[in-house]
mmCIF file with all atom_site columns, C-alpha atoms in Angstrom:
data_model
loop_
_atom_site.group_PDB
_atom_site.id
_atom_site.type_symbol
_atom_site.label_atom_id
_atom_site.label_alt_id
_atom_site.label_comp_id
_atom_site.label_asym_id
_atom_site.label_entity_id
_atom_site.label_seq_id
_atom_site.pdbx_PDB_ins_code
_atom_site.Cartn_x
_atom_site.Cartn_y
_atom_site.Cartn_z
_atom_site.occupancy
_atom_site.B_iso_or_equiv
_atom_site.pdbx_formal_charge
_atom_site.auth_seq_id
_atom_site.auth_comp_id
_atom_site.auth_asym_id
_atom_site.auth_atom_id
_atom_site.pdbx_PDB_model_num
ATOM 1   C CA . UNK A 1 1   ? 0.000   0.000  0.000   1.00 44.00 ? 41  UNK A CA 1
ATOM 2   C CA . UNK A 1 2   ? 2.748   2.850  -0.561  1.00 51.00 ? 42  UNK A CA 1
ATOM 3   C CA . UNK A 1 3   ? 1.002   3.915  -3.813  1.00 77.00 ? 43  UNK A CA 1
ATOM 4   C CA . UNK A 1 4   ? 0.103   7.101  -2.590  1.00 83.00 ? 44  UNK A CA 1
ATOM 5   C CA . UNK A 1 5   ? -3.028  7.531  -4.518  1.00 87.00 ? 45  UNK A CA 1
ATOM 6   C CA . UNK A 1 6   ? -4.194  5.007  -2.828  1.00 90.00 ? 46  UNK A CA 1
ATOM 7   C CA . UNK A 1 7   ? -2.843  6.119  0.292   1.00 90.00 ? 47  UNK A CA 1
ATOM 8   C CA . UNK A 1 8   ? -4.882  9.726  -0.551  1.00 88.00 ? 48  UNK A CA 1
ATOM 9   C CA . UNK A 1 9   ? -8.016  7.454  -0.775  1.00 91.00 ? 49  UNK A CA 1
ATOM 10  C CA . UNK A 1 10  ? -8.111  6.130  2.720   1.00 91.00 ? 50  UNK A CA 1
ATOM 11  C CA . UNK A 1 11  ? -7.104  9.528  4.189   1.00 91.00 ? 51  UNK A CA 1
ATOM 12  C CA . UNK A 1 12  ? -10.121 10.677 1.866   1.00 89.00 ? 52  UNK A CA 1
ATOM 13  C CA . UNK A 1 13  ? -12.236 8.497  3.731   1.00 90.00 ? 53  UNK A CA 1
ATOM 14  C CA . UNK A 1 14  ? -10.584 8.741  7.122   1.00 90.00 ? 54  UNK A CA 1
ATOM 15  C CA . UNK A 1 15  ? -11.963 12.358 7.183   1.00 85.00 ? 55  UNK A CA 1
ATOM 16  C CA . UNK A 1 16  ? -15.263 11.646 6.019   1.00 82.00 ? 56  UNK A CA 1
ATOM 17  C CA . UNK A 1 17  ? -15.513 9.442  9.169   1.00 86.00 ? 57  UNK A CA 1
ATOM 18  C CA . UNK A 1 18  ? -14.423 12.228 11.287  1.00 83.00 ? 58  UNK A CA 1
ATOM 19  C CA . UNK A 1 19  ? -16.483 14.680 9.639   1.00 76.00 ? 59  UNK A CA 1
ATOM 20  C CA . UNK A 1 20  ? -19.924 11.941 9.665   1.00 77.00 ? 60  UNK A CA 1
ATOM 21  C CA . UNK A 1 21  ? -18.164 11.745 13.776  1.00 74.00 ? 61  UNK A CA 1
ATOM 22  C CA . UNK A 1 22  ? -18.085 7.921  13.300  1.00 69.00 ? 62  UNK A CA 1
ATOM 23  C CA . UNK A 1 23  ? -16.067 7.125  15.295  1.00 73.00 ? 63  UNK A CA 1
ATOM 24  C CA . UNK A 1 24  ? -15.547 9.522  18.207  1.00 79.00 ? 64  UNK A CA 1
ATOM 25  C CA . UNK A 1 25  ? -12.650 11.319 17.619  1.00 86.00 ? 65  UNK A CA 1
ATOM 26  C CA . UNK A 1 26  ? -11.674 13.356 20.590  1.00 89.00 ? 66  UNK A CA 1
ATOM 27  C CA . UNK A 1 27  ? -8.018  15.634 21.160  1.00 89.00 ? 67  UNK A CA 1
ATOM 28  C CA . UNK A 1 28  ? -5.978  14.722 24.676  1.00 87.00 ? 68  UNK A CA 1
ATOM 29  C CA . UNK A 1 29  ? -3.026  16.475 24.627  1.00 82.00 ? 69  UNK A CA 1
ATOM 30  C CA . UNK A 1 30  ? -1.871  15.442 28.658  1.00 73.00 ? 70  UNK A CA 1
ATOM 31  C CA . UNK A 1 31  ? -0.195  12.412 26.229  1.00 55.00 ? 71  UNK A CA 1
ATOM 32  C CA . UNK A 1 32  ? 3.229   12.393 23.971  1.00 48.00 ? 72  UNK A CA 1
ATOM 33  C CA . UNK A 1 33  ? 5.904   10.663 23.923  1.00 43.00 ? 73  UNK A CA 1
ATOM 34  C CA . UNK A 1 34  ? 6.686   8.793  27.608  1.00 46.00 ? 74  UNK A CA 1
ATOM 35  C CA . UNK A 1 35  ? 3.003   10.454 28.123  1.00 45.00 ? 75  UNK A CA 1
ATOM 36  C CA . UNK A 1 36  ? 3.730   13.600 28.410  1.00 47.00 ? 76  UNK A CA 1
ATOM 37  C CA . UNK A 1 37  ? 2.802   17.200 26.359  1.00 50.00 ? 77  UNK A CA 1
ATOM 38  C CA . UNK A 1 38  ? 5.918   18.882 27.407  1.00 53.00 ? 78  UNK A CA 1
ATOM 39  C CA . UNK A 1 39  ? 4.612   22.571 26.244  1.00 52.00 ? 79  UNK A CA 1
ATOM 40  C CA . UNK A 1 40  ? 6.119   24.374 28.925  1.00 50.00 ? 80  UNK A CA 1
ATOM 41  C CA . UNK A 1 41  ? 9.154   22.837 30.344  1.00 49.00 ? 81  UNK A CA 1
ATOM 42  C CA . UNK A 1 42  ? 11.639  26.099 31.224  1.00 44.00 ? 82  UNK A CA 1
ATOM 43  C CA . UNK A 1 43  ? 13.760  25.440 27.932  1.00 48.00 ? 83  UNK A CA 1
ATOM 44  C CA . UNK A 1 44  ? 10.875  25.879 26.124  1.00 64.00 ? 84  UNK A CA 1
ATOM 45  C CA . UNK A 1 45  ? 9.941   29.744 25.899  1.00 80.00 ? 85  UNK A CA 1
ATOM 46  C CA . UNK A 1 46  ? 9.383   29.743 22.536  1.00 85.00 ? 86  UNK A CA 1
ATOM 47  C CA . UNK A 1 47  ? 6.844   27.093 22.363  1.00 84.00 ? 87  UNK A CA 1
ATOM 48  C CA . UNK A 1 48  ? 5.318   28.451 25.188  1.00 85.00 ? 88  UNK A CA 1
ATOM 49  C CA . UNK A 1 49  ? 5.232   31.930 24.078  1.00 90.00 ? 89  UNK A CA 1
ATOM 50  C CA . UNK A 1 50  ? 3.896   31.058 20.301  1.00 93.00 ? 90  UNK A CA 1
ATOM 51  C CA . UNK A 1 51  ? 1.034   28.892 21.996  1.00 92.00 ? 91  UNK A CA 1
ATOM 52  C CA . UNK A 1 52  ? 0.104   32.056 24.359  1.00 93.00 ? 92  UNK A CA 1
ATOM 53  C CA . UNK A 1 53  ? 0.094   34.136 21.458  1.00 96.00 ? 93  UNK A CA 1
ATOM 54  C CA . UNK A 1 54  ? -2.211  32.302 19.299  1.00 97.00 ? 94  UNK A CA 1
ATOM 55  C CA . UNK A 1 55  ? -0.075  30.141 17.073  1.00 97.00 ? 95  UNK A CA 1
ATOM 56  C CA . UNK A 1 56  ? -1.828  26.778 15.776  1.00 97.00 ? 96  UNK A CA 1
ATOM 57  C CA . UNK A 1 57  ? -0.243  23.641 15.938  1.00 95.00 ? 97  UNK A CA 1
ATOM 58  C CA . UNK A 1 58  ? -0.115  21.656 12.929  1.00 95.00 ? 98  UNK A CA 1
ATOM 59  C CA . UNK A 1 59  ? 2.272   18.849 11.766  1.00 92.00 ? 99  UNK A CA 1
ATOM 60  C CA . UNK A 1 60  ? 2.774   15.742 13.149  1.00 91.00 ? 100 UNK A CA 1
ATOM 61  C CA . UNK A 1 61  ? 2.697   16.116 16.674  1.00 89.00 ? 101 UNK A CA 1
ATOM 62  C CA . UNK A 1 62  ? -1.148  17.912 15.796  1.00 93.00 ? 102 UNK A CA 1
ATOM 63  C CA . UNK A 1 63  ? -2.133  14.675 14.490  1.00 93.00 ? 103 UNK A CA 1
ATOM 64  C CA . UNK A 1 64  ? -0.609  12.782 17.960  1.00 91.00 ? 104 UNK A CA 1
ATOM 65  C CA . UNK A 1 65  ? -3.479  14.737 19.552  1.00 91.00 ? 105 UNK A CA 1
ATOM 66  C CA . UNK A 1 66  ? -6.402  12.920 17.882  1.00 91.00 ? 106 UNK A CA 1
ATOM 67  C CA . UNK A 1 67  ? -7.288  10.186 19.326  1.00 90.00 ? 107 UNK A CA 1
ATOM 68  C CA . UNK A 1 68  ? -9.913  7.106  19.464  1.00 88.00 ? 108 UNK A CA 1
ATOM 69  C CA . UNK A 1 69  ? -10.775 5.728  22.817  1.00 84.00 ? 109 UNK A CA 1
ATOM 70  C CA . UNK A 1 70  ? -7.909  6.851  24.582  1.00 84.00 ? 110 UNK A CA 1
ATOM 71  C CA . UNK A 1 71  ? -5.597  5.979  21.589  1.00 87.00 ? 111 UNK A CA 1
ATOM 72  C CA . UNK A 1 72  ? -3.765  8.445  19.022  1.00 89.00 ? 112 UNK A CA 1
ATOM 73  C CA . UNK A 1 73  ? -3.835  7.962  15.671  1.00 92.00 ? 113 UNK A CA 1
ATOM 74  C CA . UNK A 1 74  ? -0.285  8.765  15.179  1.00 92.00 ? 114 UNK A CA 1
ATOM 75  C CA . UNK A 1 75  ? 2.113   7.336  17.519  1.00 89.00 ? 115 UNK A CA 1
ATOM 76  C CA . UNK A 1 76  ? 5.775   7.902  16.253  1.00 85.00 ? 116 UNK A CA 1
ATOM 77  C CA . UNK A 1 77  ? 7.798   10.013 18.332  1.00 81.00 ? 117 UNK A CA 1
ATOM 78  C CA . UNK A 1 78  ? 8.202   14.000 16.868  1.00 81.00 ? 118 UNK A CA 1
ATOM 79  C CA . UNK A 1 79  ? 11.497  15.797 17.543  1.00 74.00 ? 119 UNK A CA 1
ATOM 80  C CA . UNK A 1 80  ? 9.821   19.383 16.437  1.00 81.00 ? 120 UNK A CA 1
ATOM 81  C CA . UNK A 1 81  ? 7.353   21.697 16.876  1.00 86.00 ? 121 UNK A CA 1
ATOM 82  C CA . UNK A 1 82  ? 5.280   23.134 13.642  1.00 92.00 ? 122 UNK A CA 1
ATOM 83  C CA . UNK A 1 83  ? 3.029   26.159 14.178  1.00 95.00 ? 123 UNK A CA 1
ATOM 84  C CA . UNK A 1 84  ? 0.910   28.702 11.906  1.00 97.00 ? 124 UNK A CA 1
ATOM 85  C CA . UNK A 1 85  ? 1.223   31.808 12.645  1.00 98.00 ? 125 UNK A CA 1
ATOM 86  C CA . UNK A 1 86  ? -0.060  35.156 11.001  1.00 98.00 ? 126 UNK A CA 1
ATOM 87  C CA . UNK A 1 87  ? 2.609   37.505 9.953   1.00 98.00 ? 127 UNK A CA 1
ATOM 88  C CA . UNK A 1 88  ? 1.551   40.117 12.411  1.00 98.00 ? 128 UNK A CA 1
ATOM 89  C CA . UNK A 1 89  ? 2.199   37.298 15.130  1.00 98.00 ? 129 UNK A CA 1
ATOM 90  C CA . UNK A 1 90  ? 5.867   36.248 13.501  1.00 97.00 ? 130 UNK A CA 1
ATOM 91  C CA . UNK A 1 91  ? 7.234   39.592 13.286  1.00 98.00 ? 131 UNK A CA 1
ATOM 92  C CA . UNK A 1 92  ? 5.636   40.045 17.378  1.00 97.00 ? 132 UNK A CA 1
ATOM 93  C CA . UNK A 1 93  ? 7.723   36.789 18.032  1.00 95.00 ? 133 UNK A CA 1
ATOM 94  C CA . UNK A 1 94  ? 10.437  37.529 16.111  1.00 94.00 ? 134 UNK A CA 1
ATOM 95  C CA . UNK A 1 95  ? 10.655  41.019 18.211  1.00 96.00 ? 135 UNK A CA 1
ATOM 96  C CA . UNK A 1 96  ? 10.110  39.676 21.425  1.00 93.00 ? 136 UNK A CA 1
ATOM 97  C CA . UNK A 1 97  ? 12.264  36.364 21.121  1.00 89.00 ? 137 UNK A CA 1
ATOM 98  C CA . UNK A 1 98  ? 15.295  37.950 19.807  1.00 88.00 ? 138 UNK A CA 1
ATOM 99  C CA . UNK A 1 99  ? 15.210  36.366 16.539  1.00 90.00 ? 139 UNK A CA 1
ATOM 100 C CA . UNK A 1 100 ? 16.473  38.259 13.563  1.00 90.00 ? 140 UNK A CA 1
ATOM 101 C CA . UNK A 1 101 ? 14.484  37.433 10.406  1.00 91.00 ? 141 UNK A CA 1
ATOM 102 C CA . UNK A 1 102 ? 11.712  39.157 8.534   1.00 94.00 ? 142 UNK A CA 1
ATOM 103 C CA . UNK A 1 103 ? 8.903   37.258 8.297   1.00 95.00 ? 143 UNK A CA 1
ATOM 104 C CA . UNK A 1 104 ? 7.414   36.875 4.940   1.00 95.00 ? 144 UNK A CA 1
ATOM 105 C CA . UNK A 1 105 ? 3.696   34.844 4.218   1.00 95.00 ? 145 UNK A CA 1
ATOM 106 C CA . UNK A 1 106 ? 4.311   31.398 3.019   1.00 93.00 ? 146 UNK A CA 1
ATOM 107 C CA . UNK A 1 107 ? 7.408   31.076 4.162   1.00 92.00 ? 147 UNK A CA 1
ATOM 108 C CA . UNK A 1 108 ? 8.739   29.335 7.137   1.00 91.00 ? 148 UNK A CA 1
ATOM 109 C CA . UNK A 1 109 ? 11.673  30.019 9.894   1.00 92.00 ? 149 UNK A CA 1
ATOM 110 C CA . UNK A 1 110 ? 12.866  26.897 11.347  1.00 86.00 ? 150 UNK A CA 1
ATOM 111 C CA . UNK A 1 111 ? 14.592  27.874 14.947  1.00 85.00 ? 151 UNK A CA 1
ATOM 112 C CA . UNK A 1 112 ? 17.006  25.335 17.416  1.00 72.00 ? 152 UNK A CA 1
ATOM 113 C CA . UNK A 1 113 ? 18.892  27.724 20.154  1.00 57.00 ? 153 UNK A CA 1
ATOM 114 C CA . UNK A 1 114 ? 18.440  30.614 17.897  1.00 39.00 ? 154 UNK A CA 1
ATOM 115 C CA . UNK A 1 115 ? 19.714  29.091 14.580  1.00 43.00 ? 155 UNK A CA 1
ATOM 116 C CA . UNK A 1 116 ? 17.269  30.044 11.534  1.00 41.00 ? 156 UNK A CA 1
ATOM 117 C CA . UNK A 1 117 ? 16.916  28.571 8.301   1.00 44.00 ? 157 UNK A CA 1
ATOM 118 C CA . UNK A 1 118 ? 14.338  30.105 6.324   1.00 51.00 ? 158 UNK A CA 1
ATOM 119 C CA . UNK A 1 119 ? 12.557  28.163 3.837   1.00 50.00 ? 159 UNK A CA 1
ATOM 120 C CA . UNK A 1 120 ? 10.385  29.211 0.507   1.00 49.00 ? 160 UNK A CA 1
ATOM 121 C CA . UNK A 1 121 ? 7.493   27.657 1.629   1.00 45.00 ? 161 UNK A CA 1
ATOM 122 C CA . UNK A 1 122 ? 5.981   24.508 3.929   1.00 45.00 ? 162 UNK A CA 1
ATOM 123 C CA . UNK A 1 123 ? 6.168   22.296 1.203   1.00 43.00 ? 163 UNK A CA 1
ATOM 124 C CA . UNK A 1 124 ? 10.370  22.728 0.553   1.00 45.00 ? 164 UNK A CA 1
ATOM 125 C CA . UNK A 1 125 ? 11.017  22.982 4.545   1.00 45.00 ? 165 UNK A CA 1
ATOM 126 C CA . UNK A 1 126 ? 13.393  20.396 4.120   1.00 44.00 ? 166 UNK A CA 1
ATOM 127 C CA . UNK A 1 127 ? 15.757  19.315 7.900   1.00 44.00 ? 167 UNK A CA 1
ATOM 128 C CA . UNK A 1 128 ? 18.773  21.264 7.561   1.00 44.00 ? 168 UNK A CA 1
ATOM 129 C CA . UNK A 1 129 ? 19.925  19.984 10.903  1.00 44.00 ? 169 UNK A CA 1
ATOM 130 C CA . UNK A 1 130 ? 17.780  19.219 14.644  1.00 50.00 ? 170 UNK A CA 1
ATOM 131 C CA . UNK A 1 131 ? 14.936  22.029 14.589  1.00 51.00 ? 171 UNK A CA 1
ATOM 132 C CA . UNK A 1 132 ? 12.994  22.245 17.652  1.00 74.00 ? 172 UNK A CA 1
ATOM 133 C CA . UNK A 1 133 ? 10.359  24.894 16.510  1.00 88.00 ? 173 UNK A CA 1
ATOM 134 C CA . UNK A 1 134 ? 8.980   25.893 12.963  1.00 90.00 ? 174 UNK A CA 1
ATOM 135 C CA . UNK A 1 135 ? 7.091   29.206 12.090  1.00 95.00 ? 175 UNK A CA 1
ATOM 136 C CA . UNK A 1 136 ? 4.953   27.989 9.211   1.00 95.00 ? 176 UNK A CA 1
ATOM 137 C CA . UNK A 1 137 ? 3.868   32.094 8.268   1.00 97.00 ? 177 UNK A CA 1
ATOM 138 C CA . UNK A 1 138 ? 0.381   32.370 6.892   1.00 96.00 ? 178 UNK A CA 1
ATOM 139 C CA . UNK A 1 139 ? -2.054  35.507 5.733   1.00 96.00 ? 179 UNK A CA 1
ATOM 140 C CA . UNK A 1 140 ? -4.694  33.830 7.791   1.00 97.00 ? 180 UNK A CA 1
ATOM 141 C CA . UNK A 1 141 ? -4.820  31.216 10.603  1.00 97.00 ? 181 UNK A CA 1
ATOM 142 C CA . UNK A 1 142 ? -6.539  27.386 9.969   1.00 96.00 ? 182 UNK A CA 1
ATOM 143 C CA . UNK A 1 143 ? -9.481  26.015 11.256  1.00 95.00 ? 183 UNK A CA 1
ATOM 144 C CA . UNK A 1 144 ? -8.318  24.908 14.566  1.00 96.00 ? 184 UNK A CA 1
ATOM 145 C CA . UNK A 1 145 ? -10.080 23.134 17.866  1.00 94.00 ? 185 UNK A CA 1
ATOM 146 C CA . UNK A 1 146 ? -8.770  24.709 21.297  1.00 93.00 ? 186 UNK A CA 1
ATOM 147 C CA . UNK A 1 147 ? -7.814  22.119 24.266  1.00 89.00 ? 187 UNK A CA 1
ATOM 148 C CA . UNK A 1 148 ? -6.851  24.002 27.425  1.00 85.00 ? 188 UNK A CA 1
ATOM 149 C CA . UNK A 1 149 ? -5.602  27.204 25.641  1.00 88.00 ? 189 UNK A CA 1
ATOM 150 C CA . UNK A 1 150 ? -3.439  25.189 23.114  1.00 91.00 ? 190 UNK A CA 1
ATOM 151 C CA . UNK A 1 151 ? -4.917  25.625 19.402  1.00 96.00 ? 191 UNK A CA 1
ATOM 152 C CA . UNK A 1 152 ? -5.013  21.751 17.687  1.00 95.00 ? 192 UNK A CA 1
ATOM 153 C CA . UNK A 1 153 ? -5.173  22.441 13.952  1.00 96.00 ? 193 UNK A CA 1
ATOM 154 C CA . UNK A 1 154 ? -8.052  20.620 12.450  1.00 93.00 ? 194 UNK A CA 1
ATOM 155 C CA . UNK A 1 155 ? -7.221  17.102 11.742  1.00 92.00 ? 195 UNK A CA 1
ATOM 156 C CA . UNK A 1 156 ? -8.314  17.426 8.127   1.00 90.00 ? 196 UNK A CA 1
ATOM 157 C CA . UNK A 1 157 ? -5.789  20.285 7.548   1.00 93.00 ? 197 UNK A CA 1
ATOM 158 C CA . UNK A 1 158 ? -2.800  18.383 9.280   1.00 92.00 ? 198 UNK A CA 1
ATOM 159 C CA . UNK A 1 159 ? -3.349  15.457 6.864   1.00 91.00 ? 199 UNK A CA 1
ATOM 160 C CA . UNK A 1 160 ? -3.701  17.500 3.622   1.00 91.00 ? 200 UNK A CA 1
ATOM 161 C CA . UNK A 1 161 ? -0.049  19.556 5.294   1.00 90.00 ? 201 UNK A CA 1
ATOM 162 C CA . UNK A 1 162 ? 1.302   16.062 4.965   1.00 90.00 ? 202 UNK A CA 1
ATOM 163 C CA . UNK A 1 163 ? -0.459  14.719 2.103   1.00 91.00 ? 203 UNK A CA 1
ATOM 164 C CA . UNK A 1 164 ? 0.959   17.648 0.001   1.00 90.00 ? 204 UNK A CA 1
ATOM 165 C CA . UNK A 1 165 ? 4.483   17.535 1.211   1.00 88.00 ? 205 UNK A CA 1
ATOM 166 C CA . UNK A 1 166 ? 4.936   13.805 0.442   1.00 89.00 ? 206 UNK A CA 1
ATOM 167 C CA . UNK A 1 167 ? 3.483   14.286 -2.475  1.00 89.00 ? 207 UNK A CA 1
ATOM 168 C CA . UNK A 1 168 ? 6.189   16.889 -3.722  1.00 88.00 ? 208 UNK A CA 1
ATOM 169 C CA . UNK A 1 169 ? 8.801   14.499 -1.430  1.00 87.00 ? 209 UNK A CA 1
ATOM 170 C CA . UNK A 1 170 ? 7.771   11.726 -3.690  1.00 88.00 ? 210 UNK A CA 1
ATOM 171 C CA . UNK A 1 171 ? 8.155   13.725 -6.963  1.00 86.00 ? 211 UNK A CA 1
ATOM 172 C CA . UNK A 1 172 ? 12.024  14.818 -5.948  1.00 84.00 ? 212 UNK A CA 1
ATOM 173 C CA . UNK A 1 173 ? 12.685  11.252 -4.826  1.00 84.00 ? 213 UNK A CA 1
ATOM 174 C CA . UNK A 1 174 ? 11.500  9.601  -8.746  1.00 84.00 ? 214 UNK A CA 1
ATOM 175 C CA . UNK A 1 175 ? 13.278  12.523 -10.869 1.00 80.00 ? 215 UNK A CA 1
ATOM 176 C CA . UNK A 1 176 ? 15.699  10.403 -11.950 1.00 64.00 ? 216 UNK A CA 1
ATOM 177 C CA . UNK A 1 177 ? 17.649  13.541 -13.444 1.00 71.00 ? 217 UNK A CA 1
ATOM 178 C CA . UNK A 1 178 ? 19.230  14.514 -10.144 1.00 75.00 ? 218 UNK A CA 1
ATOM 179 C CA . UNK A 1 179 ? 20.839  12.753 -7.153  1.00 78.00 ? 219 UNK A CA 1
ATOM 180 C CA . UNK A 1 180 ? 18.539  13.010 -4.527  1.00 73.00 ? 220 UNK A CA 1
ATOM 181 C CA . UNK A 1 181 ? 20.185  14.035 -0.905  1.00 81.00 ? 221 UNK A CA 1
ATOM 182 C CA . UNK A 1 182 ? 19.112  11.030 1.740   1.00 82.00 ? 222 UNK A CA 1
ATOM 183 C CA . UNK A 1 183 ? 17.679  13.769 4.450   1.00 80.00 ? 223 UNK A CA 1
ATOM 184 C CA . UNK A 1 184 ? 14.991  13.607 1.204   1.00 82.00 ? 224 UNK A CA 1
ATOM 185 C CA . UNK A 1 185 ? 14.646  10.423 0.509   1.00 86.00 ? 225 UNK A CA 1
ATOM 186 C CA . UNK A 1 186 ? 14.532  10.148 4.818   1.00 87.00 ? 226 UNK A CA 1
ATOM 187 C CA . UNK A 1 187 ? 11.842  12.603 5.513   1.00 86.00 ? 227 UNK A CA 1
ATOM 188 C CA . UNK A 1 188 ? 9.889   10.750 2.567   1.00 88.00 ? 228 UNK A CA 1
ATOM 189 C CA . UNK A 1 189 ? 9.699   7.261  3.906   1.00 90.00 ? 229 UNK A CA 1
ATOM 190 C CA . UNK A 1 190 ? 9.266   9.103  7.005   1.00 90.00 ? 230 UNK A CA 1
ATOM 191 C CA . UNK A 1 191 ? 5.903   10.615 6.026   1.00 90.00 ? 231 UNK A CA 1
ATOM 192 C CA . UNK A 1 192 ? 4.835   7.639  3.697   1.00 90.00 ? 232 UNK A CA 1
ATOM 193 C CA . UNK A 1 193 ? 5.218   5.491  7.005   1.00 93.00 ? 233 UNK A CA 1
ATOM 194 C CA . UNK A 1 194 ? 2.998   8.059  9.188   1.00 93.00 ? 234 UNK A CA 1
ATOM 195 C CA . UNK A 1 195 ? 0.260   8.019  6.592   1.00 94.00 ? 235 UNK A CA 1
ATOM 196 C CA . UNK A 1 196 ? 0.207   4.156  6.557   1.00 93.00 ? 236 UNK A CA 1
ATOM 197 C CA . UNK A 1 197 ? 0.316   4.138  10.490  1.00 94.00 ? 237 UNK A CA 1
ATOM 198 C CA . UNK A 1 198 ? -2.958  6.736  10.796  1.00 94.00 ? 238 UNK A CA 1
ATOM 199 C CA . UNK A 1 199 ? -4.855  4.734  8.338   1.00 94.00 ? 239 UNK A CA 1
ATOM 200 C CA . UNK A 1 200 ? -4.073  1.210  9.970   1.00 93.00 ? 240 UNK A CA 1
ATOM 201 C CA . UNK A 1 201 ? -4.455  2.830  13.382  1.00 91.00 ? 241 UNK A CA 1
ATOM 202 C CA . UNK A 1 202 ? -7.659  5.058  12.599  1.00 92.00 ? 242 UNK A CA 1
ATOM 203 C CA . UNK A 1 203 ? -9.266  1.534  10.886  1.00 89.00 ? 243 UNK A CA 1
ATOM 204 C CA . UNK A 1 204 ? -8.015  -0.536 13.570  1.00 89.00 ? 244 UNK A CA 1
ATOM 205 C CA . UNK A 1 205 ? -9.463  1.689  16.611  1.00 86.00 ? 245 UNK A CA 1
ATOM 206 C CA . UNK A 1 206 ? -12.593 2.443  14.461  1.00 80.00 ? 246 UNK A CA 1
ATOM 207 C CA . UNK A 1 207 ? -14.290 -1.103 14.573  1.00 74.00 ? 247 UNK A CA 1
ATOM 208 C CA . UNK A 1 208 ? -13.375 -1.059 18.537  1.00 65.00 ? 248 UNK A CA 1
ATOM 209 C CA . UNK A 1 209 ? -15.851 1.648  19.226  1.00 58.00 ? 249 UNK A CA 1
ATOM 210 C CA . UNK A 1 210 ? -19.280 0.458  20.673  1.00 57.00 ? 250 UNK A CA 1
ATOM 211 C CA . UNK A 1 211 ? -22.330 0.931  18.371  1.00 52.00 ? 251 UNK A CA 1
#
């Protein structure tokens, strides 16, 4: 099953059954990895300060939140942090964090102990090196579902985030006109492997749920 159309099928589905609310899908984020959130551990202004402010959490670790009786849909461990943010709100973070970049929409600003690197848009953010936060810059924010003053972006939007970057992952990895760099081909299996997880996972849990 790592055809991806047919891998964009079952995701198709999978949010019809959300959106139909069959089965309950509910957001917990008191669980992570090792069970906990982590949001506002000391060495974590910046993810503090970016939830306080608004910023929506999207990505991967978004998609940890949703979960089926108890269980998430997503369970691989996520090393960073990917929020939407309005550009009023990134050059307002940007001030008050100390970091020096100009926000531009549809681009993002990757950030580990004050080290940037700026991408063209959320599609090309390609790993550079460890990021622990990512400022995904937007004219307007998502639809998003609030949990205890965190904003959860909405589970279809997540998906379609990763849908669209494996799709242009996958494109890169088959040109066979250029040698593709292995953080590519990585981040690629990586994604491919998520969106095979959720739709095993989301089936799985789904026929669990009482009638």
């Amino acid at each position: 099953m790592s055809h991806l159309n047919e891998i964009k099928a079952y995701m198709r589905d999978i949010n019809l059954d959300i959106l139909m609310n069959c089965p309950d899908v509910k957001i917990d984020i008191s669980k992570r990895y090792y069970n906990k959130f982590r949001l506002f551990y000391p060495s974590r202004k910046l993810i503090k300060y970016v939830t306080e402010i608004g910023g929506v959490l999207t990505g991967s670790r978004a998609i940890r939140c949703y979960t089926i009786g108890g269980k998430p849909i997503l369970e691989r461990r996520v090393n960073d942090w990917d929020f939407i943010v309005t550009l009023d709100m990134a050059f307002k973070i940007c001030a008050d964090m100390g970091i020096d970049e100009i926000p531009q929409v549809d681009n993002v600003i990757s950030i580990k102990n004050q080290r940037m690197w700026r991408h063209p848009d959320y599609s090309e953010a390609y790993r550079v090196g460890p990021v622990d936060v990512q400022l995904i810059v937007k004219e307007e924010l998502p639809e998003y579902n609030e949990m205890q003053g965190v904003r959860i972006s909405n589970f279809g939007y997540s998906v379609s985030q990763k849908i669209g970057l494996t799709s242009d992952l996958q494109n890169r990895v088959q040109n066979k006109s250029n040698r593709v760099p292995d953080e590519i081909s990585e981040n690629y299996s990586k994604h491919l492997a998520d969106l095979r997880e959720m739709i095993i996972k989301f089936n799985s849990l789904k026929w669990k749920q009482p009638v």
